[in-house]
Amino acid sequence: MSSHGTAIPMLSRKSGPLRGEAHVPGDKSISHRALILGALAVGETRITGLLEGEDVLATAAAMRAFGAEVIDHGRAEYSVHGVGTGGFAEPDQVVDCGNSGTSVRLIMGAMATTPIATTFTGDASLNRRPMARVTDPLALFGARAHGRSGGRLPLVLMGAEAPVPVRYTLPVPSAQVKSAVLLAGLNAPGETQVIEAEATRDHTERMLRGFGAAVETGEEGGARVITLSGQPELRPQRIAVPRDPSSAAFPVCAALITEGSDILVPNIGLNPTRAGLFETLREMGADLAYENAREEGGEPVADLRARFSPELKGIEVDPARAASMIDEYPVLSVVAAYAEGATVMRGVKELRVKESDRIAAMATGLRAAGVEVEEGEDWWIVHGRGHGGVRGGATVATHLDHRIAMSFLVLGLATAEPVTLDDGGPIATSFPVFEPLMAALGAEIERI
Ligand code: S3P
């Protein structure tokens, strides 16, 4: 459903070669963090290339509700006049984060060590998702949360009056939880530490350093230990947001499965904690190259060249790579449907608590399109049918999940019969220009 509450049914059909350049929008994770850290710095932070999707705009609205000034200069350029660490004002309305788990979890962290109360809510998808994973560690700082059963939204969070620093071992591999703890640690005295067994995306650590906070990353018994010195003075920054690898994944995968395709997706952030999909695709035999590799604003960046790849092979995806491609499993399963043999994905329990249960949503839709899928609690296997082997012809449910919607639209570009979605509205949360961008490449995707 769109943010306005009307479902947008969509369809994709077998398309000719995809050609041209695909300029995907700014990175969602980095955009959220730029707004939040800008709001916690004193002075003007200038952001270019911000993702203007509904999720990030929810974070911008929340930062205004906490007292920061967020100015839209047009053409994805924003400035944020921050209020300083511990300077958040108490919002006088409920903070509605829409579909965005990153917004609510990071913002809960950012306010948890300031003595204010805030009520958070979201859409039907967000209000089903687990929040105790964040409110439990925030309670260690002295914050108190009162939510619905299972700690779900809507919930009220009361920030700590006299916060104490925390040492916390992540029970699940989650950058949102790690970031919530680090952001809470900003207004606690002394050192806050987060220990993660699996490396999750590290944009918060990188950006905190950029804003002048002391953040050390070390190793203890194979785990990553991140140490933040509390109560830094954050200095405003100029941030050029790289383009989102998780959005690039859709045109890239579309090109791999659509006969005759050859596309360029420029300026994609290739932080190693995010690039797992592209390595996996190459192992499957994808014709995918990094061109013009360079570093921009502290993040590795390259142009991706993707060409039709008729001889894709199913593989066992390295579970150690799961965190670095967690958002990309839905579209990987689409590529797997066009590969020869089975693609085995293990260690992916987190997929069950995303915007939807992504294993269930993809398995149901792929089966309806004629692809055999096996699944367990934390694994699934897609039995590929090879190029030209996927029937399609299904109508799939997107469950308020942008990545499910875009994945099935990609599937339909090479199926024998069109693929239909009940609702493409959620695509606007992360990739508002998906439809014109794909159309310009030659993809036959339409609203019905
Ligand atoms: C994100 C972390 C991941 C990812 C989400 C964005 C972030 O969630 O799925 O899309 O920006 O920190 P988890 O922390 O729940 O793994």
PDB file of N, CA and C and ligand atoms in Angstrom, residues 28-29 33 102 105 133 173-177 201 326-327 350 354 403, ligand 1:
ATOM      1  N   LYS A  28      20.168   4.137   1.593  1.00  0.00           N
ATOM      2  CA  LYS A  28      19.150   4.328   2.626  1.00  0.00           C
ATOM      3  C   LYS A  28      19.792   4.363   4.015  1.00  0.00           C
ATOM      4  N   SER A  29      20.653   3.400   4.300  1.00  0.00           N
ATOM      5  CA  SER A  29      21.265   3.335   5.634  1.00  0.00           C
ATOM      6  C   SER A  29      22.066   4.605   5.929  1.00  0.00           C
ATOM      7  N   ARG A  33      21.409   7.829   8.771  1.00  0.00           N
ATOM      8  CA  ARG A  33      22.452   8.172   9.743  1.00  0.00           C
ATOM      9  C   ARG A  33      22.905   9.613   9.584  1.00  0.00           C
ATOM     10  N   THR A 102      14.579   1.016  10.383  1.00  0.00           N
ATOM     11  CA  THR A 102      15.813   1.749  10.662  1.00  0.00           C
ATOM     12  C   THR A 102      15.498   3.053  11.383  1.00  0.00           C
ATOM     13  N   ARG A 105      14.318   2.273  15.148  1.00  0.00           N
ATOM     14  CA  ARG A 105      15.333   1.679  16.030  1.00  0.00           C
ATOM     15  C   ARG A 105      16.497   2.636  16.270  1.00  0.00           C
ATOM     16  N   ARG A 133      14.529  -6.205  20.927  1.00  0.00           N
ATOM     17  CA  ARG A 133      15.957  -6.307  20.599  1.00  0.00           C
ATOM     18  C   ARG A 133      16.668  -4.967  20.768  1.00  0.00           C
ATOM     19  N   PRO A 173      22.549 -10.692  14.690  1.00  0.00           N
ATOM     20  CA  PRO A 173      23.388  -9.820  13.860  1.00  0.00           C
ATOM     21  C   PRO A 173      22.541  -8.684  13.296  1.00  0.00           C
ATOM     22  N   SER A 174      22.567  -7.523  13.938  1.00  0.00           N
ATOM     23  CA  SER A 174      21.709  -6.416  13.502  1.00  0.00           C
ATOM     24  C   SER A 174      22.434  -5.086  13.633  1.00  0.00           C
ATOM     25  N   ALA A 175      22.613  -4.426  12.485  1.00  0.00           N
ATOM     26  CA  ALA A 175      23.237  -3.096  12.496  1.00  0.00           C
ATOM     27  C   ALA A 175      22.313  -2.072  13.134  1.00  0.00           C
ATOM     28  N   GLN A 176      21.011  -2.340  13.073  1.00  0.00           N
ATOM     29  CA  GLN A 176      20.086  -1.386  13.701  1.00  0.00           C
ATOM     30  C   GLN A 176      20.251  -1.429  15.210  1.00  0.00           C
ATOM     31  N   VAL A 177      20.376  -2.628  15.768  1.00  0.00           N
ATOM     32  CA  VAL A 177      20.552  -2.736  17.219  1.00  0.00           C
ATOM     33  C   VAL A 177      21.911  -2.153  17.618  1.00  0.00           C
ATOM     34  N   ARG A 201      26.753  -4.076   8.866  1.00  0.00           N
ATOM     35  CA  ARG A 201      27.137  -2.826   8.186  1.00  0.00           C
ATOM     36  C   ARG A 201      27.663  -1.822   9.202  1.00  0.00           C
ATOM     37  N   ILE A 326      21.958  -9.124   3.634  1.00  0.00           N
ATOM     38  CA  ILE A 326      20.706  -9.574   4.236  1.00  0.00           C
ATOM     39  C   ILE A 326      19.473  -9.042   3.496  1.00  0.00           C
ATOM     40  N   ASP A 327      19.565  -7.825   2.955  1.00  0.00           N
ATOM     41  CA  ASP A 327      18.405  -7.262   2.244  1.00  0.00           C
ATOM     42  C   ASP A 327      18.288  -7.782   0.812  1.00  0.00           C
ATOM     43  N   GLU A 350      17.063 -14.025  10.227  1.00  0.00           N
ATOM     44  CA  GLU A 350      16.655 -12.617  10.301  1.00  0.00           C
ATOM     45  C   GLU A 350      15.678 -12.234   9.187  1.00  0.00           C
ATOM     46  N   LYS A 354      11.877  -9.146   8.826  1.00  0.00           N
ATOM     47  CA  LYS A 354      12.053  -7.895   8.069  1.00  0.00           C
ATOM     48  C   LYS A 354      10.672  -7.256   7.839  1.00  0.00           C
ATOM     49  N   ARG A 403      10.949  -4.681  -0.954  1.00  0.00           N
ATOM     50  CA  ARG A 403      11.896  -5.563  -1.640  1.00  0.00           C
ATOM     51  C   ARG A 403      11.198  -6.799  -2.226  1.00  0.00           C
TER      52      ARG A 403
HETATM   53  C1  S3P B   1      19.818  -1.580   8.312  1.00  0.00           C
HETATM   54  C2  S3P B   1      20.113  -2.788   8.884  1.00  0.00           C
HETATM   55  C3  S3P B   1      19.485  -4.057   8.485  1.00  0.00           C
HETATM   56  C4  S3P B   1      18.786  -3.931   7.132  1.00  0.00           C
HETATM   57  C5  S3P B   1      17.980  -2.671   7.011  1.00  0.00           C
HETATM   58  C6  S3P B   1      18.853  -1.448   7.204  1.00  0.00           C
HETATM   59  C7  S3P B   1      20.502  -0.379   8.799  1.00  0.00           C
HETATM   60  O1  S3P B   1      18.524  -4.399   9.459  1.00  0.00           O
HETATM   61  O2  S3P B   1      17.951  -5.049   6.920  1.00  0.00           O
HETATM   62  O3  S3P B   1      17.367  -2.597   5.747  1.00  0.00           O
HETATM   63  O4  S3P B   1      20.451   0.681   8.127  1.00  0.00           O
HETATM   64  O5  S3P B   1      21.134  -0.452   9.865  1.00  0.00           O
HETATM   65  P1  S3P B   1      18.911  -5.230  10.785  1.00  0.00           P
HETATM   66  O6  S3P B   1      19.715  -4.364  11.652  1.00  0.00           O
HETATM   67  O7  S3P B   1      17.585  -5.579  11.406  1.00  0.00           O
HETATM   68  O8  S3P B   1      19.654  -6.433  10.283  1.00  0.00           O
END
